[in-house]
Amino acid sequence: PDPRPTDLVVFGGTGDLSMRKLLPSLYLLDRDGHLVGDTRVIAVSRDGLTDADLRDKASSAVRGHSAVQVVEPEVLRRFRGRLSHVTVDVGGDPSGWEDLAAALTPGRDRVFYLAVPPMISGAICRGLRDAGLVTPDSRVVMEKPLGRDLASAQAVNDEVGAVFDEAHTYRIDHYLGKETVQNLLVLRFANVFLEPLWSSRWIDHVQITAAETVGVGGRRGYYDSSGAMRDMVQNHLLQLLCLTAMEPPASYDRDAVRDEKLKVLQSLRPISGSAVAEHTVRGQYTRGTVHGDEALGYLDEAGGPPTSGTETFVALRAEVANWRWAGVPFYLRTGKRMSHARSEIVIRFRDVPHTIFPGAATAPGAGSLVIRLQPDEGIHLTMLTKTPGAGALRLRPVPLELSFADTFATRSPEAYERLLMDVLAGDSTLFMRRDEVEAAWRWVDPIIEAWNGLGTAPETYPAGSSGPAGAQRLISRTGRMWHEEE
Ligand code: BG6
């Protein structure tokens, strides 16, 4: 469907997500002609800002965003003209809802974006309904984390579901908006050569890594009650696992794709009780140096308690217990304050069943397909190649490289640009369905429970390192290695 002029109402509209991601992405959409007609953005908060205050905040946010390299004054003026601010105290003084009603355009498509902690999503939806602001076509967008366990996710889904039906509910996992992630589906299902190899028959194991150099920054308060498992694994990493492991859907249709992802989540072998110590590792960063800069330890970061068992790193070994993947480990790993910022999916193929070059000197790392999400988005296929020379036969792994930046002259849109565009157009293929989110919690909950039961602290790792020693043991126990060490 083509987008129509829309009133986009952002609750939490002056918050961190809005400033860092949503407003800059909306500016870019405006620049590229994707905000149709007089589409408007109404930021809602308790801050009591004037429209002018909000516009100034938004201008700084746009100027400070790396993807907006050059701010075009004409576009910025037009974009500022779309912005307004309404003060609503959810659960408090009801007059804010009337102000919001007055700010909306009758008869217009409405999108309500909840960039707020999930506990207040239900109250916002009820407020919208009671103020008569929800029209039959209104859509709601929910941010992660969606709850902090299965029960709270179900409660949020019920509360929001009492006002918006599933077809109008858009649950964001911004990893699904990344170009390379969408490309993974194209790579797998628009080419014929991978599918015959895509199973335990030819794949030894899979690694999914999302490593960041940043720490928790100003988000310690949120982060301390979340941790890497809820912040990254439950959503982003499991979604990547789903797209890697799923069966071919019958079409690129929202439910066809989501049905297949759900089956993967339901096939994950549970990790609970004593298996947790064997298959998972938690870490927490301590003081260190990242790219030459001193970095605080997690416990020294402002906004949280001086002692805390919250993990800033997780590595685990998952298994998709179905016909295609039985016996293939999926190693998942994410951490803050690591030595390099790198997100990638590595498919490590098996060694050949019989080598005819038994005496050849070789190196590890052969036979992998690397799908790099960031930085340097691209696809690398590493294969063993003969090193030139007339002497003894030497084999070396050499990558065939596809760099998106070099191949395509166009800029890759930010994940949020893509997803906001889809919400405005009413396309929910790249959003999570209720059952997917809940299936992910069903698998994650017992791991967190077992961690809590162990009563031990996460292993420490210095900021700027490759994570705790346990992460090495987790993978080397079976004679394998993390990709960057090969
Ligand atoms: C967010 C997490 O969902 O993803 C953050 O809450 C994390 O903690 C971020 O930093 C990572 O996103 P990206 O796009 O930078 O990989």
mmCIF file with all atom_site columns, C-alpha atoms and ligand atoms in Angstrom, residues 20-21 143-145 173-175 178 210-212 214-216 219 222-223 231-232 235-236 336 343 374 415-416, ligand 1:
data_model
loop_
_atom_site.group_PDB
_atom_site.id
_atom_site.type_symbol
_atom_site.label_atom_id
_atom_site.label_alt_id
_atom_site.label_comp_id
_atom_site.label_asym_id
_atom_site.label_entity_id
_atom_site.label_seq_id
_atom_site.pdbx_PDB_ins_code
_atom_site.Cartn_x
_atom_site.Cartn_y
_atom_site.Cartn_z
_atom_site.occupancy
_atom_site.B_iso_or_equiv
_atom_site.pdbx_formal_charge
_atom_site.auth_seq_id
_atom_site.auth_comp_id
_atom_site.auth_asym_id
_atom_site.auth_atom_id
_atom_site.pdbx_PDB_model_num
ATOM   1  C CA . ARG A 1 20  ? 18.952 9.369   18.790 1.00 0.00 ? 20  ARG A CA 1
ATOM   2  C CA . LYS A 1 21  ? 16.998 7.412   16.221 1.00 0.00 ? 21  LYS A CA 1
ATOM   3  C CA . GLU A 1 143 ? 9.468  -0.817  21.212 1.00 0.00 ? 143 GLU A CA 1
ATOM   4  C CA . LYS A 1 144 ? 11.520 -3.498  22.851 1.00 0.00 ? 144 LYS A CA 1
ATOM   5  C CA . PRO A 1 145 ? 12.006 -4.665  25.536 1.00 0.00 ? 145 PRO A CA 1
ATOM   6  C CA . ASP A 1 173 ? 13.027 -5.204  16.489 1.00 0.00 ? 173 ASP A CA 1
ATOM   7  C CA . HIS A 1 174 ? 15.232 -2.733  14.695 1.00 0.00 ? 174 HIS A CA 1
ATOM   8  C CA . TYR A 1 175 ? 17.669 -5.451  13.622 1.00 0.00 ? 175 TYR A CA 1
ATOM   9  C CA . LYS A 1 178 ? 18.988 -3.500  8.810  1.00 0.00 ? 178 LYS A CA 1
ATOM   10 C CA . ALA A 1 210 ? 26.725 -8.552  18.111 1.00 0.00 ? 210 ALA A CA 1
ATOM   11 C CA . ALA A 1 211 ? 29.719 -6.905  19.757 1.00 0.00 ? 211 ALA A CA 1
ATOM   12 C CA . GLU A 1 212 ? 29.688 -3.244  20.720 1.00 0.00 ? 212 GLU A CA 1
ATOM   13 C CA . VAL A 1 214 ? 30.074 1.363   23.692 1.00 0.00 ? 214 VAL A CA 1
ATOM   14 C CA . GLY A 1 215 ? 29.194 0.826   27.338 1.00 0.00 ? 215 GLY A CA 1
ATOM   15 C CA . VAL A 1 216 ? 25.793 1.417   28.878 1.00 0.00 ? 216 VAL A CA 1
ATOM   16 C CA . ARG A 1 219 ? 21.169 4.060   30.294 1.00 0.00 ? 219 ARG A CA 1
ATOM   17 C CA . TYR A 1 222 ? 17.277 0.799   32.450 1.00 0.00 ? 222 TYR A CA 1
ATOM   18 C CA . TYR A 1 223 ? 20.131 -1.557  31.745 1.00 0.00 ? 223 TYR A CA 1
ATOM   19 C CA . ASP A 1 231 ? 18.405 -6.277  25.902 1.00 0.00 ? 231 ASP A CA 1
ATOM   20 C CA . MET A 1 232 ? 19.967 -8.121  22.962 1.00 0.00 ? 232 MET A CA 1
ATOM   21 C CA . ASN A 1 235 ? 15.141 -10.067 20.543 1.00 0.00 ? 235 ASN A CA 1
ATOM   22 C CA . HIS A 1 236 ? 17.938 -9.137  18.133 1.00 0.00 ? 236 HIS A CA 1
ATOM   23 C CA . LYS A 1 336 ? 29.255 -4.141  25.497 1.00 0.00 ? 336 LYS A CA 1
ATOM   24 C CA . SER A 1 343 ? 27.837 -7.719  14.203 1.00 0.00 ? 343 SER A CA 1
ATOM   25 C CA . GLN A 1 374 ? 28.019 -3.739  10.691 1.00 0.00 ? 374 GLN A CA 1
ATOM   26 C CA . ALA A 1 415 ? 17.093 0.500   10.227 1.00 0.00 ? 415 ALA A CA 1
ATOM   27 C CA . TYR A 1 416 ? 14.645 2.962   11.731 1.00 0.00 ? 416 TYR A CA 1
HETATM 28 C C1 . BG6 B 2 .   ? 19.319 -1.755  21.303 1.00 0.00 ? 1   BG6 B C1 1
HETATM 29 C C2 . BG6 B 2 .   ? 19.844 -2.044  22.682 1.00 0.00 ? 1   BG6 B C2 1
HETATM 30 O O1 . BG6 B 2 .   ? 18.149 -2.474  21.081 1.00 0.00 ? 1   BG6 B O1 1
HETATM 31 O O2 . BG6 B 2 .   ? 20.295 -2.126  20.351 1.00 0.00 ? 1   BG6 B O2 1
HETATM 32 C C3 . BG6 B 2 .   ? 21.150 -1.305  22.915 1.00 0.00 ? 1   BG6 B C3 1
HETATM 33 O O3 . BG6 B 2 .   ? 18.893 -1.649  23.654 1.00 0.00 ? 1   BG6 B O3 1
HETATM 34 C C4 . BG6 B 2 .   ? 22.136 -1.612  21.805 1.00 0.00 ? 1   BG6 B C4 1
HETATM 35 O O4 . BG6 B 2 .   ? 21.700 -1.658  24.168 1.00 0.00 ? 1   BG6 B O4 1
HETATM 36 C C5 . BG6 B 2 .   ? 21.506 -1.408  20.444 1.00 0.00 ? 1   BG6 B C5 1
HETATM 37 O O5 . BG6 B 2 .   ? 23.241 -0.761  21.965 1.00 0.00 ? 1   BG6 B O5 1
HETATM 38 C C6 . BG6 B 2 .   ? 22.424 -1.883  19.358 1.00 0.00 ? 1   BG6 B C6 1
HETATM 39 O O6 . BG6 B 2 .   ? 21.907 -1.506  18.123 1.00 0.00 ? 1   BG6 B O6 1
HETATM 40 P P1 . BG6 B 2 .   ? 22.831 -1.318  16.881 1.00 0.00 ? 1   BG6 B P1 1
HETATM 41 O O7 . BG6 B 2 .   ? 21.892 -0.995  15.755 1.00 0.00 ? 1   BG6 B O7 1
HETATM 42 O O8 . BG6 B 2 .   ? 23.773 -0.209  17.203 1.00 0.00 ? 1   BG6 B O8 1
HETATM 43 O O9 . BG6 B 2 .   ? 23.531 -2.629  16.692 1.00 0.00 ? 1   BG6 B O9 1
#
